[in-house]
Coordinates of C-alpha atoms (C1' of nucleotides) in Angstrom, one line a residue:
Chain A
M1 CA 94.4 202.0 71.0
R2 CA 91.1 201.6 72.8
V3 CA 90.3 198.4 74.7
T4 CA 87.7 196.3 73.1
Y5 CA 85.2 194.0 74.8
K6 CA 86.7 191.1 72.8
E7 CA 90.1 191.7 74.2
V8 CA 88.8 191.9 77.7
K9 CA 86.7 188.7 77.2
A10 CA 89.7 186.9 75.7
D11 CA 92.0 187.9 78.6
I12 CA 89.5 186.9 81.2
L13 CA 88.9 183.6 79.5
A14 CA 92.7 183.1 79.2
K15 CA 93.0 183.6 83.0
I16 CA 90.3 181.1 83.6
V17 CA 91.8 178.6 81.2
R18 CA 95.3 179.0 82.8
G19 CA 93.8 178.5 86.2
D20 CA 94.6 181.9 87.6
W21 CA 90.9 181.9 88.6
G22 CA 89.9 178.3 89.3
P23 CA 86.5 176.8 89.3
G24 CA 84.2 178.3 92.0
E25 CA 86.5 181.2 92.6
L26 CA 85.4 184.8 92.7
V27 CA 86.3 186.9 89.7
P28 CA 87.0 190.6 90.4
N29 CA 83.9 192.8 90.1
E30 CA 83.2 195.1 87.2
M31 CA 84.6 198.2 88.7
D32 CA 87.9 196.6 89.6
L33 CA 88.2 195.2 86.1
T34 CA 87.4 198.6 84.7
E35 CA 90.6 199.8 86.3
T36 CA 92.6 196.7 85.4
Y37 CA 91.8 197.1 81.7
N38 CA 91.5 200.9 81.8
C39 CA 88.1 200.9 80.0
A40 CA 84.5 201.7 80.6
R41 CA 82.3 199.5 82.7
A42 CA 80.0 198.8 79.8
T43 CA 83.0 197.2 78.0
V44 CA 83.8 194.9 80.9
N45 CA 80.1 194.2 81.3
R46 CA 79.7 193.0 77.8
A47 CA 82.7 190.7 78.0
M48 CA 81.4 189.2 81.2
R49 CA 77.9 188.9 80.0
E50 CA 79.0 186.9 77.0
L51 CA 81.1 184.6 79.1
A52 CA 78.1 184.1 81.3
D53 CA 75.9 183.3 78.3
E54 CA 78.5 180.7 77.2
G55 CA 78.3 179.0 80.5
I56 CA 81.9 179.9 81.6
I57 CA 81.0 182.0 84.6
E58 CA 78.0 182.6 86.8
R59 CA 76.9 186.0 87.8
R60 CA 74.7 187.1 90.7
R61 CA 74.0 190.5 92.0
K62 CA 75.7 191.3 95.2
A63 CA 77.3 187.9 95.3
G64 CA 79.5 188.7 92.4
T65 CA 80.9 186.6 89.6
R66 CA 82.4 183.2 89.9
V67 CA 84.0 180.7 87.6
R68 CA 81.5 177.8 87.1
E69 CA 82.3 174.7 89.1
T70 CA 81.3 172.4 86.3
R71 CA 81.3 173.7 82.9
I72 CA 77.9 173.2 81.3
L73 CA 78.5 171.6 77.9
Q74 CA 76.3 173.2 75.3
A75 CA 76.0 171.8 71.9
K76 CA 74.3 174.0 69.5
F77 CA 73.0 172.5 66.3
D78 CA 72.0 174.5 63.3
I79 CA 69.2 172.6 61.6
P80 CA 69.1 174.0 58.1
V81 CA 66.2 173.6 55.7
L82 CA 66.6 170.1 54.2
R83 CA 66.9 171.4 50.7
N84 CA 69.8 173.6 51.7
E85 CA 71.4 170.8 53.8
I86 CA 71.3 168.5 50.8
E87 CA 72.5 171.1 48.3
A88 CA 75.3 172.0 50.6
L89 CA 76.5 168.4 50.0
N90 CA 76.5 169.2 46.3
A91 CA 73.7 166.8 45.8
E92 CA 70.5 167.3 43.9
Y93 CA 67.4 167.6 46.2
R94 CA 64.2 165.8 45.3
Y95 CA 61.0 165.7 47.2
S96 CA 58.1 163.4 46.9
L97 CA 54.7 163.0 48.5
V98 CA 53.9 159.4 49.3
S99 CA 50.4 159.7 50.9
S100 CA 48.0 162.3 52.2
S101 CA 44.9 161.7 54.3
V102 CA 42.6 163.4 56.7
E103 CA 42.3 161.3 59.9
N104 CA 41.1 161.4 63.3
A105 CA 44.0 162.1 65.6
P106 CA 45.2 158.9 67.2
D107 CA 45.5 158.9 70.9
W108 CA 49.2 159.1 71.1
L109 CA 49.2 162.2 69.0
R110 CA 46.3 163.8 70.9
A111 CA 48.3 163.3 74.1
R112 CA 51.4 164.7 72.7
L113 CA 49.9 167.8 71.2
Q114 CA 47.1 168.2 73.8
L115 CA 44.4 168.0 71.1
P116 CA 40.7 167.7 72.0
K117 CA 38.8 164.5 71.3
A118 CA 37.9 163.8 67.7
A119 CA 40.4 166.4 66.3
D120 CA 41.0 166.1 62.6
V121 CA 44.6 166.0 61.4
L122 CA 46.2 165.9 58.1
H123 CA 48.6 162.9 57.9
L124 CA 51.3 163.2 55.3
I125 CA 54.1 160.8 54.4
C126 CA 56.9 162.3 52.4
M127 CA 60.3 161.3 51.1
H128 CA 63.4 163.4 50.6
Y129 CA 66.2 162.4 48.3
A130 CA 69.7 163.4 47.7
D131 CA 71.0 162.7 44.2
G132 CA 68.2 160.2 43.9
N133 CA 69.1 158.3 47.1
P134 CA 66.7 158.2 50.0
Y135 CA 67.8 160.7 52.6
Q136 CA 64.9 161.2 55.0
Y137 CA 61.4 159.7 55.6
E138 CA 59.0 162.3 56.9
D139 CA 55.9 161.3 58.9
R140 CA 54.0 164.5 59.3
W141 CA 50.8 165.4 61.2
I142 CA 49.2 168.8 60.9
N143 CA 46.5 170.0 63.3
L144 CA 43.6 171.0 61.1
D145 CA 41.8 172.9 63.8
A146 CA 44.7 175.3 63.9
L147 CA 45.6 175.2 60.2
P148 CA 42.3 174.5 58.3
Q149 CA 43.8 175.9 55.2
A150 CA 46.1 172.9 55.0
R151 CA 43.2 170.9 53.6
E152 CA 43.4 172.9 50.4
I153 CA 47.1 172.7 49.8
D154 CA 48.6 170.5 47.2
F155 CA 51.6 168.9 49.0
S156 CA 52.7 167.0 45.9
K157 CA 54.9 169.9 44.9
L158 CA 55.4 171.9 48.0
G159 CA 56.9 170.1 51.0
P160 CA 54.9 170.5 54.2
N161 CA 57.9 172.0 56.0
D162 CA 58.2 174.8 53.4
W163 CA 54.5 175.4 53.6
L164 CA 54.5 175.5 57.3
M165 CA 57.5 177.9 57.4
S166 CA 55.5 180.3 55.2
E167 CA 52.4 180.0 57.4
I168 CA 54.0 180.2 60.8
P169 CA 57.6 181.3 60.4
Y170 CA 58.1 181.7 64.1
S171 CA 57.0 179.3 66.7
E172 CA 57.8 177.4 69.8
A173 CA 59.1 173.9 69.4
E174 CA 60.3 170.8 71.2
I175 CA 62.9 168.7 69.5
S176 CA 64.1 165.3 70.5
F177 CA 66.7 162.9 69.1
S178 CA 66.6 159.2 69.5
A179 CA 67.4 155.9 67.9
A180 CA 65.0 153.4 66.5
L181 CA 64.9 150.3 64.2
A182 CA 63.7 150.4 60.6
D183 CA 60.4 148.7 60.3
K184 CA 59.0 146.9 57.2
E185 CA 57.5 150.0 55.6
M186 CA 60.5 152.2 56.2
T187 CA 62.9 149.8 54.7
E188 CA 61.2 150.1 51.4
F189 CA 61.4 153.9 51.4
L190 CA 64.8 154.2 52.8
E191 CA 66.1 151.2 50.9
C192 CA 67.6 149.6 53.9
A193 CA 67.1 146.3 55.8
V194 CA 64.6 145.6 58.6
G195 CA 66.4 146.2 61.9
D196 CA 68.8 148.8 60.6
P197 CA 69.5 151.5 63.2
I198 CA 67.7 154.8 62.3
F199 CA 68.4 158.2 63.7
I200 CA 65.2 159.8 64.6
V201 CA 64.4 163.5 65.0
E202 CA 61.0 164.5 66.3
R203 CA 59.6 168.0 66.5
S204 CA 56.4 169.3 67.9
T205 CA 55.6 172.9 67.0
W206 CA 53.4 175.4 68.8
H207 CA 52.2 178.8 68.0
A208 CA 50.0 181.0 70.1
E209 CA 49.4 178.3 72.7
Q210 CA 48.1 175.9 70.0
A211 CA 49.8 172.8 68.6
M212 CA 50.5 173.2 64.9
T213 CA 52.2 170.1 63.8
Y214 CA 54.2 167.0 64.9
V215 CA 56.8 165.4 62.7
R216 CA 58.9 162.4 62.9
L217 CA 61.9 162.3 60.6
S218 CA 63.7 159.0 60.0
H219 CA 67.1 159.2 58.5
K220 CA 68.9 156.8 56.2
P221 CA 71.2 154.4 58.1
G222 CA 74.5 155.9 59.0
H223 CA 73.2 159.5 59.3
R224 CA 75.1 161.7 61.7
M225 CA 74.4 165.0 63.2
T226 CA 77.6 166.9 64.0
T227 CA 78.6 170.1 65.6
R228 CA 81.6 171.8 67.1
Y229 CA 82.0 174.2 70.0
Chain B
M1 CA 58.7 204.2 82.5
R2 CA 61.9 203.8 80.5
V3 CA 61.9 201.6 77.5
T4 CA 63.9 198.4 77.9
Y5 CA 65.7 196.5 75.3
K6 CA 63.5 193.6 76.1
E7 CA 60.4 195.5 75.2
V8 CA 62.0 196.7 72.0
K9 CA 63.1 193.2 71.1
A10 CA 59.7 191.7 71.9
D11 CA 57.9 194.4 69.8
I12 CA 60.2 193.9 66.8
L13 CA 59.8 190.2 67.0
A14 CA 56.0 190.6 67.2
K15 CA 56.0 192.7 64.1
I16 CA 58.0 190.0 62.3
V17 CA 55.8 187.2 63.6
R18 CA 52.7 189.1 62.6
G19 CA 54.2 189.6 59.1
D20 CA 54.4 193.4 59.3
W21 CA 57.9 192.9 58.2
G22 CA 58.0 189.8 56.0
P23 CA 61.0 187.5 55.2
G24 CA 63.6 189.4 53.2
E25 CA 62.2 192.8 54.0
L26 CA 64.2 195.6 55.3
V27 CA 63.8 196.6 58.9
P28 CA 64.0 200.3 59.8
N29 CA 67.5 201.4 60.8
E30 CA 68.6 202.0 64.3
M31 CA 68.2 205.7 64.3
D32 CA 64.6 205.4 63.1
L33 CA 63.8 202.9 65.7
T34 CA 65.3 205.1 68.3
E35 CA 62.6 207.6 67.5
T36 CA 59.9 204.9 67.2
Y37 CA 60.5 203.7 70.6
N38 CA 61.8 206.9 72.1
C39 CA 64.9 205.4 73.5
A40 CA 68.7 205.5 73.1
R41 CA 70.4 203.9 70.1
A42 CA 72.2 201.4 72.4
T43 CA 68.9 200.0 73.5
V44 CA 67.7 199.4 70.0
N45 CA 71.1 198.0 69.2
R46 CA 71.0 195.4 71.9
A47 CA 67.5 194.3 70.9
M48 CA 68.6 193.9 67.3
R49 CA 71.8 192.3 68.1
E50 CA 70.1 189.6 70.1
L51 CA 67.6 189.0 67.4
A52 CA 70.5 188.6 65.0
D53 CA 72.2 186.2 67.3
E54 CA 69.1 184.1 67.4
G55 CA 68.9 183.9 63.7
I56 CA 65.8 186.0 63.3
I57 CA 67.3 188.9 61.4
E58 CA 70.5 189.5 59.4
R59 CA 72.5 192.7 59.7
R60 CA 75.0 194.2 57.4
R61 CA 76.7 197.6 57.6
K62 CA 75.4 200.0 55.0
A63 CA 73.0 197.4 53.6
G64 CA 70.8 197.5 56.8
T65 CA 68.9 194.9 58.6
R66 CA 66.6 192.3 57.0
V67 CA 64.3 189.6 58.2
R68 CA 65.9 186.3 57.4
E69 CA 64.4 184.5 54.4
T70 CA 64.6 181.1 55.9
R71 CA 64.7 180.9 59.6
I72 CA 67.7 178.9 60.7
L73 CA 66.5 176.4 63.2
Q74 CA 68.8 176.2 66.1
A75 CA 68.6 173.5 68.7
K76 CA 70.7 174.1 71.7
F77 CA 71.3 171.2 74.0
D78 CA 72.7 171.5 77.5
I79 CA 74.7 168.4 78.1
P80 CA 75.0 168.2 81.9
V81 CA 77.5 166.2 83.8
L82 CA 76.1 162.7 83.9
R83 CA 75.9 162.6 87.6
N84 CA 73.8 165.7 87.7
E85 CA 71.6 164.5 84.9
I86 CA 70.9 161.3 86.7
E87 CA 70.4 162.9 90.1
A88 CA 68.0 165.4 88.4
L89 CA 65.8 162.4 87.7
N90 CA 65.8 161.6 91.4
A91 CA 67.8 158.5 90.8
E92 CA 71.0 157.4 92.5
Y93 CA 74.1 157.7 90.4
R94 CA 76.6 154.9 90.4
Y95 CA 79.8 154.6 88.4
S96 CA 81.9 151.6 87.7
L97 CA 85.2 151.0 85.8
V98 CA 85.0 147.9 83.6
S99 CA 88.5 147.8 82.1
S100 CA 91.6 149.9 81.7
S101 CA 94.5 149.3 79.5
V102 CA 97.3 151.1 77.7
E103 CA 97.2 150.3 74.0
N104 CA 98.7 151.4 70.7
A105 CA 96.1 153.7 69.1
P106 CA 94.2 151.8 66.5
D107 CA 94.2 153.3 63.0
W108 CA 90.6 154.6 63.1
L109 CA 91.4 156.5 66.3
R110 CA 94.7 157.8 64.9
A111 CA 92.9 159.1 61.9
R112 CA 90.1 160.7 64.0
L113 CA 92.4 162.5 66.4
Q114 CA 95.3 163.0 64.0
L115 CA 97.7 161.1 66.3
P116 CA 101.2 160.1 65.2
K117 CA 102.1 156.5 64.5
A118 CA 102.6 154.3 67.5
A119 CA 100.8 156.7 69.8
D120 CA 100.0 155.3 73.2
V121 CA 96.4 155.7 74.4
L122 CA 94.7 154.8 77.6
H123 CA 91.5 152.8 76.8
L124 CA 88.8 152.7 79.4
I125 CA 85.5 151.0 79.5
C126 CA 83.1 152.4 82.1
M127 CA 79.5 152.0 83.1
H128 CA 77.1 154.5 84.5
Y129 CA 74.0 153.5 86.4
A130 CA 70.8 155.2 87.5
D131 CA 69.2 153.5 90.5
G132 CA 71.2 150.4 89.7
N133 CA 69.9 150.3 86.1
P134 CA 72.4 150.6 83.2
Y135 CA 72.2 154.1 81.9
Q136 CA 75.3 154.7 79.7
Y137 CA 78.2 152.6 78.4
E138 CA 81.3 154.7 78.0
D139 CA 84.1 153.7 75.6
R140 CA 86.9 156.2 76.4
W141 CA 90.3 156.8 74.8
I142 CA 92.8 159.2 76.3
N143 CA 95.8 160.5 74.4
L144 CA 98.8 159.7 76.6
D145 CA 101.2 161.9 74.7
A146 CA 99.0 164.8 75.7
L147 CA 98.0 163.6 79.1
P148 CA 100.8 161.3 80.4
Q149 CA 99.6 161.8 84.0
A150 CA 96.5 159.8 83.1
R151 CA 98.7 156.6 83.5
E152 CA 98.9 157.2 87.2
I153 CA 95.2 157.9 87.9
D154 CA 93.0 155.3 89.5
F155 CA 89.8 155.5 87.5
S156 CA 88.0 152.9 89.6
K157 CA 86.7 155.7 91.8
L158 CA 86.9 158.8 89.7
G159 CA 85.2 158.8 86.3
P160 CA 87.4 159.8 83.4
N161 CA 85.0 162.6 82.5
D162 CA 85.4 164.1 86.0
W163 CA 89.1 163.8 85.9
L164 CA 89.4 165.3 82.4
M165 CA 87.2 168.2 83.4
S166 CA 89.6 169.0 86.2
E167 CA 92.6 168.7 84.0
I168 CA 91.3 170.6 81.0
P169 CA 88.2 172.4 81.9
Y170 CA 88.0 174.4 78.7
S171 CA 88.5 172.8 75.3
E172 CA 87.4 172.6 71.7
A173 CA 85.2 169.7 70.9
E174 CA 83.3 168.0 68.1
I175 CA 80.1 166.2 69.1
S176 CA 78.0 164.0 66.9
F177 CA 74.8 162.1 67.4
S178 CA 73.8 158.9 65.6
A179 CA 72.1 155.6 65.9
A180 CA 73.7 152.1 66.1
L181 CA 72.8 148.6 67.1
A182 CA 73.7 146.9 70.3
D183 CA 76.4 144.4 69.8
K184 CA 77.0 141.3 71.9
E185 CA 79.2 142.9 74.5
M186 CA 77.0 146.0 74.9
T187 CA 73.9 143.9 75.5
E188 CA 75.5 142.5 78.6
F189 CA 76.4 145.9 80.1
L190 CA 73.2 147.6 79.0
E191 CA 71.0 144.6 79.8
C192 CA 69.4 144.7 76.4
A193 CA 69.0 142.5 73.4
V194 CA 71.4 142.2 70.4
G195 CA 70.1 144.5 67.7
D196 CA 68.4 146.9 70.0
P197 CA 68.7 150.5 68.7
I198 CA 71.2 152.5 70.7
F199 CA 71.5 156.3 70.8
I200 CA 75.2 157.2 70.3
V201 CA 77.0 160.3 71.3
E202 CA 80.6 160.8 70.2
R203 CA 82.9 163.5 71.4
S204 CA 86.4 164.4 70.4
T205 CA 88.1 167.0 72.5
W206 CA 91.0 169.2 71.7
H207 CA 93.1 171.6 73.7
A208 CA 96.0 173.7 72.5
E209 CA 95.9 172.1 69.0
Q210 CA 96.3 168.7 70.4
A211 CA 93.8 165.9 70.7
M212 CA 93.0 165.0 74.3
T213 CA 90.4 162.3 74.2
Y214 CA 87.7 160.6 72.2
V215 CA 84.7 159.0 73.8
R216 CA 81.8 157.0 72.5
L217 CA 78.7 157.0 74.7
S218 CA 76.1 154.3 74.2
H219 CA 72.8 154.9 75.9
K220 CA 70.3 152.4 77.1
P221 CA 67.5 151.6 74.6
G222 CA 64.8 154.2 74.6
H223 CA 67.1 157.1 75.5
R224 CA 66.0 160.5 74.2
M225 CA 67.7 163.8 74.1
T226 CA 65.2 166.7 74.2
T227 CA 65.3 170.4 74.0
R228 CA 62.9 173.3 73.6
Y229 CA 63.3 176.6 71.8
Chain C
dG1 C1' 81.2 209.1 49.4
dA2 C1' 77.9 208.2 52.4
dG3 C1' 74.8 205.3 55.1
dT4 C1' 74.6 201.7 58.4
dG5 C1' 75.8 198.9 62.1
dG6 C1' 79.7 198.0 65.8
dT7 C1' 81.6 199.7 69.7
dC8 C1' 83.4 202.7 73.4
dT9 C1' 82.8 206.3 77.1
dA10 C1' 81.2 208.4 81.3
dG11 C1' 77.6 208.8 84.0
dA12 C1' 73.4 207.5 86.1
dC13 C1' 69.6 204.9 88.3
dC14 C1' 67.8 200.7 89.7
dA15 C1' 66.8 195.6 91.0
dC16 C1' 68.2 192.0 93.3
dG17 C1' 69.9 189.3 96.9
dT18 C1' 73.3 188.8 100.6
dT19 C1' 74.3 190.2 105.0
Chain D
dA1 C1' 71.7 198.4 104.4
dC2 C1' 74.6 198.1 100.8
dG3 C1' 77.4 195.9 97.2
dT4 C1' 77.0 193.9 92.8
dG5 C1' 75.4 193.3 88.4
dG6 C1' 71.6 195.0 84.9
dT7 C1' 70.4 198.4 82.0
dC8 C1' 69.6 203.1 79.9
dT9 C1' 71.3 207.6 78.1
dA10 C1' 73.6 210.8 75.0
dG11 C1' 77.3 211.4 72.4
dA12 C1' 81.1 210.0 69.7
dC13 C1' 84.2 207.7 66.4
dC14 C1' 85.0 204.0 63.5
dA15 C1' 84.7 200.0 60.0
dC16 C1' 82.5 198.1 56.6
dT17 C1' 80.4 197.9 52.3
dC18 C1' 77.1 199.5 48.9
dT19 C1' 76.6 202.7 45.1

DNA sequence: GAGTGGTCTAGACCACGTT
DNA sequence: ACGTGGTCTAGACCACTCT
């Protein structure tokens, strides 16, 4: 049978795992491996390229390919649309708009999104429920200079995330995770106690060099975000 | 000049972003695109494959290629070795072993790592500092059935993570992020107040079907984990 | 059965970066 | 200067899966 890039990749990885090629060591070049595995260079290349993408090896022209000294740990999280996430738990999803107002962007938001002075933003507070239980508290700010049409949208039925995904399906974003304490207001919506630990996700979204939206998502106490690799 | 897969990829993405091909719509097949871009099929294939890897499009034999209905948001975090992370902040890294003891694995740990009854584990508490300030509190458990040589290691100089990376550089892992409150003991090490919100990272590591280690990392209040995409 | 993507081959040229 | 990886080509066969 013909040699597949997956076989080559698995064999190279096995050699690294076994320690045949230790950290920092030079891996044979593509032409040599072509003979080792008796296959075309493109096959070896794809195997090596994927290993490099996964952070197992490091490749440099002329210098060759080496096993990485320290494995870069990569954790990839798939962040599904909230409705799907909740329905995947066999729970019923419910959305509710708490408040909506046009405001002047506060300073901290202007700084974060690099907005001009006196920029108008749409400030939404929303709740997301799973089987009727509070799941996520959404504090959303939309840049009305960039998305003036947001003024006319009725967000009592359609969640801002769903609307934004339809307006700007592809965008640049910065995500960060952190921990915070539930404040007075949040305790009411999340049905928890003041001072409970809250897992926070923040996301700023950009499109065509312009800030579109910033959102701060506060999760019910005990929320975990998990991934395998 | 020759057409590169990057150009093809960028152009296809631009068409999707502009809405020429909307969510759920069929994208032309590879042979057609080969003519559109006047290049080899392998070039189109690589462009499309990468877009599929990034969750932009969905490909199925015979059925063709479609723009994804709902973009899967993927957040990829590079988790560097702590020393590197701290030194990247231009801070001096310092490590300290707080305690070390061989114990019988508590029930919650046995359940998590699927350990047999009466399994011995090495329990380490360590601190990591940046410029002398507490940065991370490490609560580490090592499965001594799988790694008996850990009994003989002096962890007062070498951090358990560094040692484990040298023993089992490649492994399966489960990572999770959550929020918790600082308890009495932690406040002393992290120099914070009881009830401060703490960002928690937990990681269970497996190798050859066997649990190697579980670690719970508690970060100083205010810690954030950030990524862009 | 037939259309589509998945992959391999053999050869070629080129860009980069080390020497 | 030259060795290595990065990429493109043109053609081929195959695997999957929809109809």
